[in-house]
Short mmCIF file of N, CA and C in Angstrom, two decimals:
data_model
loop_
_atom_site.label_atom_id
_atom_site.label_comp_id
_atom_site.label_asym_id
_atom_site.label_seq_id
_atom_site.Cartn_x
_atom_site.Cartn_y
_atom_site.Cartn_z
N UNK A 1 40.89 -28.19 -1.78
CA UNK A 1 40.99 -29.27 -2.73
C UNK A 1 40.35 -28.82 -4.05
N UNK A 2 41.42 -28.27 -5.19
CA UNK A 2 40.92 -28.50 -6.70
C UNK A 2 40.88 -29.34 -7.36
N UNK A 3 39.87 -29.80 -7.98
CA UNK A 3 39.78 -31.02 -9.02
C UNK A 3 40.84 -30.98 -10.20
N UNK A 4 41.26 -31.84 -10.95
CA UNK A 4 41.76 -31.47 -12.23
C UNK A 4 41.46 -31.01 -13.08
N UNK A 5 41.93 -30.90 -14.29
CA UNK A 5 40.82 -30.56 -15.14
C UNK A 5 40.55 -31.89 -16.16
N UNK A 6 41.13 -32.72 -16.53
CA UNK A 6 41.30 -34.22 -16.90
C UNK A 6 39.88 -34.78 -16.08
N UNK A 7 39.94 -34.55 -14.29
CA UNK A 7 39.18 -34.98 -13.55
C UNK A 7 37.47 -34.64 -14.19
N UNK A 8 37.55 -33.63 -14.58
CA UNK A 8 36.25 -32.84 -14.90
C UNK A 8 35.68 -33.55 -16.27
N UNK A 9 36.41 -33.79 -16.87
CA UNK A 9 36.51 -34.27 -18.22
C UNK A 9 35.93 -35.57 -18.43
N UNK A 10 36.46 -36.61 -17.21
CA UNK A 10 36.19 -37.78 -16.98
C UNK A 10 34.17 -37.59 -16.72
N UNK A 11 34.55 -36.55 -15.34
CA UNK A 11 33.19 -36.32 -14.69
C UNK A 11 32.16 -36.09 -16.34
N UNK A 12 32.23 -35.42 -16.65
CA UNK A 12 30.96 -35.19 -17.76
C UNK A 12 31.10 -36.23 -18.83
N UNK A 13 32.01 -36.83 -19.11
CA UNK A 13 31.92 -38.31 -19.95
C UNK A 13 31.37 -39.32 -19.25
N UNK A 14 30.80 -39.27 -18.35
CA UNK A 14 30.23 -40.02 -17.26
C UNK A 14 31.06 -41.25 -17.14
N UNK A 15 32.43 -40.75 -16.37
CA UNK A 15 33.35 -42.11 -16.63
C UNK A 15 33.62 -42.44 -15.15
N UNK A 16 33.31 -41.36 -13.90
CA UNK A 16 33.48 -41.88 -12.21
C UNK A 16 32.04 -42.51 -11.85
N UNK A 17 32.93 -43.39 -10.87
CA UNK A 17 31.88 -43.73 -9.68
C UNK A 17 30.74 -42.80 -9.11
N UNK A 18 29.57 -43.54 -8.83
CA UNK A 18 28.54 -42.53 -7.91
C UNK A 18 28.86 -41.65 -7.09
N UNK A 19 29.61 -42.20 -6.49
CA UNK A 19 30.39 -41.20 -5.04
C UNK A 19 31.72 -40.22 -5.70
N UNK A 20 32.19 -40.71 -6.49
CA UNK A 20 33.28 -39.78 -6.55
C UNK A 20 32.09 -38.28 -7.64
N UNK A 21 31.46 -38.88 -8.33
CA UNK A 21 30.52 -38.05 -9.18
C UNK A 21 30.05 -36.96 -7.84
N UNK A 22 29.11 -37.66 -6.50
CA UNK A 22 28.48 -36.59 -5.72
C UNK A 22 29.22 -35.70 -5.50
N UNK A 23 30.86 -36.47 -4.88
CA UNK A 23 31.58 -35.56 -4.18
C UNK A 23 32.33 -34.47 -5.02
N UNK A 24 32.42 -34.52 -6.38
CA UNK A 24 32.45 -33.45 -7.36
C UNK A 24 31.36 -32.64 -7.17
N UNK A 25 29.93 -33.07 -7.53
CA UNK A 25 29.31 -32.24 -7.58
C UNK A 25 29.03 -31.18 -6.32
N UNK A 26 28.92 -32.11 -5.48
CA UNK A 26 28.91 -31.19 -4.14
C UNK A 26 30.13 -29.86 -4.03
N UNK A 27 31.31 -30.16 -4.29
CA UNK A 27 32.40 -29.43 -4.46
C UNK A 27 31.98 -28.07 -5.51
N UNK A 28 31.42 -28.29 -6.53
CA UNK A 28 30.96 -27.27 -7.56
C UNK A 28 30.52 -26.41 -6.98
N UNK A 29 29.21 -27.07 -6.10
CA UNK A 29 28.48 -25.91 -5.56
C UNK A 29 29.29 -24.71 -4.22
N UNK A 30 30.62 -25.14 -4.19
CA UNK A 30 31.42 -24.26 -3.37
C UNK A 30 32.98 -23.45 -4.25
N UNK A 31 33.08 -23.51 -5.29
CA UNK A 31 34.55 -23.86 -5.73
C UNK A 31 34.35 -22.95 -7.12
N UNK A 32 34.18 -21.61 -6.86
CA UNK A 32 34.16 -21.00 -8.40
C UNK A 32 35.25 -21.13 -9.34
N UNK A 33 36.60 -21.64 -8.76
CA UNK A 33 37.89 -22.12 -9.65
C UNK A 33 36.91 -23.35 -10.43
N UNK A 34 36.53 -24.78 -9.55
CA UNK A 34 36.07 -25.82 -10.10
C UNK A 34 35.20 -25.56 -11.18
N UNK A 35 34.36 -24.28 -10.95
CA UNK A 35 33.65 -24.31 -11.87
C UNK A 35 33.94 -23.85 -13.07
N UNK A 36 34.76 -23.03 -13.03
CA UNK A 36 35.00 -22.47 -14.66
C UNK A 36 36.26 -23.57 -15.42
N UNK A 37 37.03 -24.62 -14.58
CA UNK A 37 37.54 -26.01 -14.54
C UNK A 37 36.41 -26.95 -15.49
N UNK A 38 35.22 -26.95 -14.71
CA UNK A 38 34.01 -28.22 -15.11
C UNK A 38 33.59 -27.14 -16.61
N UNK A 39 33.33 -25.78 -16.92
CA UNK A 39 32.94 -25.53 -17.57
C UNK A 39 33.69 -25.33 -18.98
N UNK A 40 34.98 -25.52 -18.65
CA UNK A 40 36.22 -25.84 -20.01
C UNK A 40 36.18 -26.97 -20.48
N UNK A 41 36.03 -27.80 -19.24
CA UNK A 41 36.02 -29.49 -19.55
C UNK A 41 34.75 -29.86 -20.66
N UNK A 42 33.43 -28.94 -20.10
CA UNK A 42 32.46 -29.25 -21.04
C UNK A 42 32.70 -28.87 -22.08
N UNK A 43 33.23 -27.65 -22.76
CA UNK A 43 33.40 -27.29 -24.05
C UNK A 43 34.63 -28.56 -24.82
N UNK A 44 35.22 -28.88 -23.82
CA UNK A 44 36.44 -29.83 -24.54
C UNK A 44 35.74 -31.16 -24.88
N UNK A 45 35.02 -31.56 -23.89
CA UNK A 45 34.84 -32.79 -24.39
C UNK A 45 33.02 -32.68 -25.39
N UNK A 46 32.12 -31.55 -25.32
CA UNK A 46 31.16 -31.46 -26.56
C UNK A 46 30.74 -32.35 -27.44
N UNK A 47 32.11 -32.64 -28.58
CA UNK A 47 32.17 -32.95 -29.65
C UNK A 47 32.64 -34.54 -29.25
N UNK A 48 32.09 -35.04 -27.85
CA UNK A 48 32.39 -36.74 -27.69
C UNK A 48 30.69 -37.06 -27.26
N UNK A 49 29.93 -35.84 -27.22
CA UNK A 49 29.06 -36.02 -26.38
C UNK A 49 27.97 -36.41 -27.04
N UNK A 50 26.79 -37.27 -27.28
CA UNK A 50 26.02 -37.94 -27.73
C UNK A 50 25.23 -36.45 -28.44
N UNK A 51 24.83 -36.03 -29.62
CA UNK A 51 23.73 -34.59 -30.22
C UNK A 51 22.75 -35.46 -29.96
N UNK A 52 21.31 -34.50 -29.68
CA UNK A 52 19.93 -34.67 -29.90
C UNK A 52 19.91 -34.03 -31.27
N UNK A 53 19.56 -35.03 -31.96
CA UNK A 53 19.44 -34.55 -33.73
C UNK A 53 17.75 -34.87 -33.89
N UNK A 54 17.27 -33.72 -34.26
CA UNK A 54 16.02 -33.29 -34.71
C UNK A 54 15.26 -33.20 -33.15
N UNK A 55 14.87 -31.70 -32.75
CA UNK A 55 14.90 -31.90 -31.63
C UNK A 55 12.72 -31.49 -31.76
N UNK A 56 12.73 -31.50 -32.88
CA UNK A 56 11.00 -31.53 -33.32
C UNK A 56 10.61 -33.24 -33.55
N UNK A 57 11.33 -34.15 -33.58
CA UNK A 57 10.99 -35.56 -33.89
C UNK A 57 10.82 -36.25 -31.81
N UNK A 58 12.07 -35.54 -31.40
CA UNK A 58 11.86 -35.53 -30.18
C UNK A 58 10.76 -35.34 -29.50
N UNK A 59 10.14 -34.31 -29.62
CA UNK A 59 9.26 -33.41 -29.02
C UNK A 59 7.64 -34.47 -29.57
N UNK A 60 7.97 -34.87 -31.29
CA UNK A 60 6.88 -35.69 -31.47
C UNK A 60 6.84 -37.16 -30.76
N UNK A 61 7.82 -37.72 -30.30
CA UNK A 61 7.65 -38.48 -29.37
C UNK A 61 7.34 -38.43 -28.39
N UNK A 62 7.71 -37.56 -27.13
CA UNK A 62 6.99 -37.14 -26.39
C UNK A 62 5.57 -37.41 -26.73
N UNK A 63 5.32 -36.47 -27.44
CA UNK A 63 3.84 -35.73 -27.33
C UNK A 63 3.30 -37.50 -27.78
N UNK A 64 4.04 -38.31 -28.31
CA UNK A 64 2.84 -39.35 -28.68
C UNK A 64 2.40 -40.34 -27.91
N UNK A 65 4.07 -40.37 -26.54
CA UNK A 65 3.64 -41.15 -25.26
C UNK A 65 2.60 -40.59 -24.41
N UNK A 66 2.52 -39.56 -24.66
CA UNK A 66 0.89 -39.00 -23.55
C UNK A 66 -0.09 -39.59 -24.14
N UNK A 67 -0.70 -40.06 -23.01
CA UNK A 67 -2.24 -40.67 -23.17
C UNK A 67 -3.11 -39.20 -23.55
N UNK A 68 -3.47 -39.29 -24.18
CA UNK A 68 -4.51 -38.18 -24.42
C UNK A 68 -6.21 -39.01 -24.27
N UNK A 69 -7.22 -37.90 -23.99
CA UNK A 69 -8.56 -38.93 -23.52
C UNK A 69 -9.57 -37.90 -24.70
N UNK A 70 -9.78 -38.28 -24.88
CA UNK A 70 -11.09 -38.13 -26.07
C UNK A 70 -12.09 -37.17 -25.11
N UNK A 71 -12.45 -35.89 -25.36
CA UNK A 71 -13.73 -35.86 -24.32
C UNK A 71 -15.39 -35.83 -25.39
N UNK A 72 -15.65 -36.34 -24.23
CA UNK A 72 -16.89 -36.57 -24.19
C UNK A 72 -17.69 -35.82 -24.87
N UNK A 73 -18.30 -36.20 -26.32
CA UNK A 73 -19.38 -35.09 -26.93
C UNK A 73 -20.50 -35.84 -26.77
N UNK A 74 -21.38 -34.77 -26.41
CA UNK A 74 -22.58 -35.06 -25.75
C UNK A 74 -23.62 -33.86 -25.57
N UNK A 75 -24.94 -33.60 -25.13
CA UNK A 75 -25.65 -32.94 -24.63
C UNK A 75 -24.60 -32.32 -24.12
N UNK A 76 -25.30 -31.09 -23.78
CA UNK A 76 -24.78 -29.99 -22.61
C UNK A 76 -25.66 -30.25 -21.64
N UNK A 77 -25.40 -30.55 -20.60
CA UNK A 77 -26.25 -30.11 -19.12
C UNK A 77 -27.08 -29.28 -19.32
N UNK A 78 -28.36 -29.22 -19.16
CA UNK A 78 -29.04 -28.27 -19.58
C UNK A 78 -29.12 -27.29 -18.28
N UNK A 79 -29.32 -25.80 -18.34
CA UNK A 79 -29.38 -25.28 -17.13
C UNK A 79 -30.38 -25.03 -16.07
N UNK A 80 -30.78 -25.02 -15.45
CA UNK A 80 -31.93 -24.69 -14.32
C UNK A 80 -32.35 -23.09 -15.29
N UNK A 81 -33.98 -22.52 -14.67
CA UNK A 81 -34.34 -21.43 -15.19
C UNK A 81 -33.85 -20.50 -13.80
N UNK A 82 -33.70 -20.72 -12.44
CA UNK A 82 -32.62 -20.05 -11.95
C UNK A 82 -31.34 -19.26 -12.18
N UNK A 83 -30.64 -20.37 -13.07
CA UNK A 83 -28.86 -20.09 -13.50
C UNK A 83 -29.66 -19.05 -14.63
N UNK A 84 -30.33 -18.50 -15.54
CA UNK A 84 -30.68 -18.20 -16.66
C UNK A 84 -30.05 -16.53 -16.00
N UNK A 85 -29.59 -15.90 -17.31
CA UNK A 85 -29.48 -14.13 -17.16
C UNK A 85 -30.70 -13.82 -16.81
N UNK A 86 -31.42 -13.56 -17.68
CA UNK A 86 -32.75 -13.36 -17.60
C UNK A 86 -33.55 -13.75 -16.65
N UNK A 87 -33.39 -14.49 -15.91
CA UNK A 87 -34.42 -14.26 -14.62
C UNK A 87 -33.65 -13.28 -13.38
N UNK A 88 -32.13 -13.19 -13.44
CA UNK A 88 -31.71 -12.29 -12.69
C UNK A 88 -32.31 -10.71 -12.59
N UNK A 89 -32.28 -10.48 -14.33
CA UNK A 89 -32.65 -9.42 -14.23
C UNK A 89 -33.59 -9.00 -14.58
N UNK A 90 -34.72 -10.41 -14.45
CA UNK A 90 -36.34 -9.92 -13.92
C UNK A 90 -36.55 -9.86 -12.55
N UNK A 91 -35.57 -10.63 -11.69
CA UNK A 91 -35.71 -10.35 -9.70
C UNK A 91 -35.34 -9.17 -9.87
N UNK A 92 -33.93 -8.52 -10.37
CA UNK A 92 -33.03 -7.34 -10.00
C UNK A 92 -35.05 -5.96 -10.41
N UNK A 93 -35.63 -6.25 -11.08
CA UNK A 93 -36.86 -5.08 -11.46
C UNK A 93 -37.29 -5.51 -10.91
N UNK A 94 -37.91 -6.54 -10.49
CA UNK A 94 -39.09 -6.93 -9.50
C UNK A 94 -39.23 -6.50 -8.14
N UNK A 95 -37.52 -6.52 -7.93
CA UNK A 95 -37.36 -5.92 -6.43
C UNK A 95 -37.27 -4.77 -6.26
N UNK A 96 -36.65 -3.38 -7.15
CA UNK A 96 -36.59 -2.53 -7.69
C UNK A 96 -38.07 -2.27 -7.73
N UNK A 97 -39.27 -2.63 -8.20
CA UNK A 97 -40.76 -2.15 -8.27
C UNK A 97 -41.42 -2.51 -6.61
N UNK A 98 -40.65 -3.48 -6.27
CA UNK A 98 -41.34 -3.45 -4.90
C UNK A 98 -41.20 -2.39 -3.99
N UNK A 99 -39.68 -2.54 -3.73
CA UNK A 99 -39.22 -1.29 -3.09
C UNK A 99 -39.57 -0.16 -3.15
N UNK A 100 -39.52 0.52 -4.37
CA UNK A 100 -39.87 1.71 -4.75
C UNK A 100 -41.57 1.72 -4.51
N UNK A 101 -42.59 0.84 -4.59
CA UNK A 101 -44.16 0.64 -4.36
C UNK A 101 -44.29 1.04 -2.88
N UNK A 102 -43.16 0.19 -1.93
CA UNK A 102 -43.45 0.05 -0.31
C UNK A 102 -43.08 1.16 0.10
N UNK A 103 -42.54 2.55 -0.84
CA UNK A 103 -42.00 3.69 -0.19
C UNK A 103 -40.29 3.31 0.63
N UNK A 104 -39.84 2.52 0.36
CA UNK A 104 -38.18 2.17 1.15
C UNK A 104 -37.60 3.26 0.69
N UNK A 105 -37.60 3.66 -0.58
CA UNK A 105 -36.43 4.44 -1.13
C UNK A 105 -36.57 5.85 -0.60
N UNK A 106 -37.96 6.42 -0.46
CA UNK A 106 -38.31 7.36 0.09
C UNK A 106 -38.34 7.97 1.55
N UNK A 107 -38.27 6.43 2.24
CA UNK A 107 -37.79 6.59 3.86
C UNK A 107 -35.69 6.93 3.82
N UNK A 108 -35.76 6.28 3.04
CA UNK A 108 -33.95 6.74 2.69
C UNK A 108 -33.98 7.61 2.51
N UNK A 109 -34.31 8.40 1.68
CA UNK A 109 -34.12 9.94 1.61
C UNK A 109 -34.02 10.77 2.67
N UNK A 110 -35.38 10.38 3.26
CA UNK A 110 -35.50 11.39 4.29
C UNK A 110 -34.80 11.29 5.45
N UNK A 111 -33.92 9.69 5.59
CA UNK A 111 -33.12 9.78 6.82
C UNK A 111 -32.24 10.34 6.39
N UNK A 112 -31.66 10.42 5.07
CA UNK A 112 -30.44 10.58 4.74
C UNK A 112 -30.29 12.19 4.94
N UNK A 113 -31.15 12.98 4.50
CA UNK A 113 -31.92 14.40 4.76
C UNK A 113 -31.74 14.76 6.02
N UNK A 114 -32.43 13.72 7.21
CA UNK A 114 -31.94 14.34 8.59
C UNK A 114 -30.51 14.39 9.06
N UNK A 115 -30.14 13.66 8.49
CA UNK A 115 -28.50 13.33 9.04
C UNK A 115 -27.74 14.30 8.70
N UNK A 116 -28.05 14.57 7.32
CA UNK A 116 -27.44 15.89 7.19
C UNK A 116 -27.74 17.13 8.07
N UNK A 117 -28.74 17.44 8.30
CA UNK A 117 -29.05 18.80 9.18
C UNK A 117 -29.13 18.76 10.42
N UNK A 118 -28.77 17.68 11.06
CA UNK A 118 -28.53 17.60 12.20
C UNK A 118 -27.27 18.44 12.90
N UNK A 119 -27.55 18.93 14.12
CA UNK A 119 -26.13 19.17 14.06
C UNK A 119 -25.32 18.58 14.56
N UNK A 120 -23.97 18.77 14.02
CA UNK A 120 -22.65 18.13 14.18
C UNK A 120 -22.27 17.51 15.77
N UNK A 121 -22.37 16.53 15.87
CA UNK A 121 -22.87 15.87 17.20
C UNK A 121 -21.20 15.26 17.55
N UNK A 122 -20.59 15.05 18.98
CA UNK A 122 -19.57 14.94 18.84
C UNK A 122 -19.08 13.23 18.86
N UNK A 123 -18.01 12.84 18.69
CA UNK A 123 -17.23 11.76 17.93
C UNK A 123 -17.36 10.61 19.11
N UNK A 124 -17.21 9.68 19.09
CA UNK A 124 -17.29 8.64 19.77
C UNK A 124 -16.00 8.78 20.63
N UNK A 125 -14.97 8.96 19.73
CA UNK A 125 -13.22 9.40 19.91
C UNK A 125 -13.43 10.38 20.65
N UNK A 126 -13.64 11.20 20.67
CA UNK A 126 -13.43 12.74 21.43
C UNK A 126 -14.24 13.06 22.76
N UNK A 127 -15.24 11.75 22.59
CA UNK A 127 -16.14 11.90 24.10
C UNK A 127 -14.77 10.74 24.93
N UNK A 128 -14.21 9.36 24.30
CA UNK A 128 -13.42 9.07 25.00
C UNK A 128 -12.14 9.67 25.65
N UNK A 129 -11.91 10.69 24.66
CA UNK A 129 -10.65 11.78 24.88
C UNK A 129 -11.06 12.21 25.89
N UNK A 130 -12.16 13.18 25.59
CA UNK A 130 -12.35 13.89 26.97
C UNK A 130 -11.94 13.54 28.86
N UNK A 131 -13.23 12.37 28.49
CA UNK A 131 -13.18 11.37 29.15
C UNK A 131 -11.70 10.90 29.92
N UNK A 132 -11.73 10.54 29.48
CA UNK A 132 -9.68 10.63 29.89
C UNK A 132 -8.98 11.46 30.40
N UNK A 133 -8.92 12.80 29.62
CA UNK A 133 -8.23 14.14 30.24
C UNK A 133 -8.65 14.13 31.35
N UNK A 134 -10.04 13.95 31.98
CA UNK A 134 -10.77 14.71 32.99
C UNK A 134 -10.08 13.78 34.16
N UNK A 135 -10.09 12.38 34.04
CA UNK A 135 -9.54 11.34 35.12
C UNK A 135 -8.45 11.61 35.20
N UNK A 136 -7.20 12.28 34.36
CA UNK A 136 -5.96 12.32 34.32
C UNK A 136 -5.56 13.76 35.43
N UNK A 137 -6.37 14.50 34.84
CA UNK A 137 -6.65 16.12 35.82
C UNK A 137 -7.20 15.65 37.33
N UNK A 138 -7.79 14.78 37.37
CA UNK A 138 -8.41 14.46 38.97
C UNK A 138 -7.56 13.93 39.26
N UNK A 139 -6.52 12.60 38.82
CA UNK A 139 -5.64 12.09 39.58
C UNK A 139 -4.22 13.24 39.55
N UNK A 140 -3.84 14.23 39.33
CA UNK A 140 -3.13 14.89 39.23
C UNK A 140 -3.49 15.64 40.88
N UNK A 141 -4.57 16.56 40.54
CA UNK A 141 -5.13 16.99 42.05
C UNK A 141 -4.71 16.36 43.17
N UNK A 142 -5.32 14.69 43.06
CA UNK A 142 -5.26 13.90 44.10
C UNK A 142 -3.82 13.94 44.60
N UNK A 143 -3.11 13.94 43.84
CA UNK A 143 -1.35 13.41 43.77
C UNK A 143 -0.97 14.82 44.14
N UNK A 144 -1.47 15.88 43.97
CA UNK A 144 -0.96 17.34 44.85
C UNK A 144 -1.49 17.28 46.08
N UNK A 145 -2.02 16.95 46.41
CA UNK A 145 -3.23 17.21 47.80
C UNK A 145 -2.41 16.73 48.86
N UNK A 146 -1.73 15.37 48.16
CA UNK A 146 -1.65 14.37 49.17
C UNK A 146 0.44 14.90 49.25
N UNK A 147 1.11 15.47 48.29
CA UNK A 147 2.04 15.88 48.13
C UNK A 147 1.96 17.07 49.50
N UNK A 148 0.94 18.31 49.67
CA UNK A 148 1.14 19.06 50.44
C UNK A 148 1.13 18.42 52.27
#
């Protein structure tokens, strides 16, 4: 089912019924003939079609139906001496002088020192590997033993 093109014409002059309007539109969304049909019709009928003339007087209407709200001038909240920069980065030295006083940084070193020269100790992974092979090799045995 193609529409006319008269039909289309009507449709954008807003001259059908609700239902006959859906069942056009619904049709559009399947009917690439209809559509380039509805899209001739629009260029034909254009020049019947109501212009938005001054489309900045528009826009100032709009903008004048919004409620707009005044804000509030006032004090600022004043801040806690917590929120302040400056006490951050009198804790960030304070803790920094402690640490470094209690010797922490210096116990770091020296673990960090052993770890290195330790020797290369094996993997958590590779003791489970092992581990594995060895049960896989015993049940292999078992499974010959019992084969002979």
């Amino acid at each position: 089912m193609h529409v006319a093109l008269e039909e289309w014409k009507r449709y954008a002059r807003d001259e059908l019924d609700e239902d006959k309007r859906d069942m056009y539109e619904e049709h559009l969304y399947a009917c690439d003939q209809c559509m380039g049909l509805y899209m001739e019709a629009m260029e034909d009928v254009e020049d019947d079609l109501p212009s938005i003339e001054g489309p900045s007087l528009y826009t100032d209407e709009v903008m004048e139906r919004i409620p707009f709200e005044r804000a509030a001038v006032g004090k600022q909240s004043r801040r806690h001496w917590y929120e302040e920069k400056m006490f951050h980065y009198v804790m960030a030295v304070a803790m920094t002088l402690i640490l470094m006083a209690t010797g922490i940084f210096g116990e770091l070193v020296k673990v960090t020192a052993q770890f290195e020269h330790n020797p290369k100790a094996t993997s958590f992974t590779q003791s489970i590997m092992d581990k594995t092979s060895s049960l896989l090799d015993e049940i292999e045995d078992i499974e010959e033993q019992e084969a002979k």
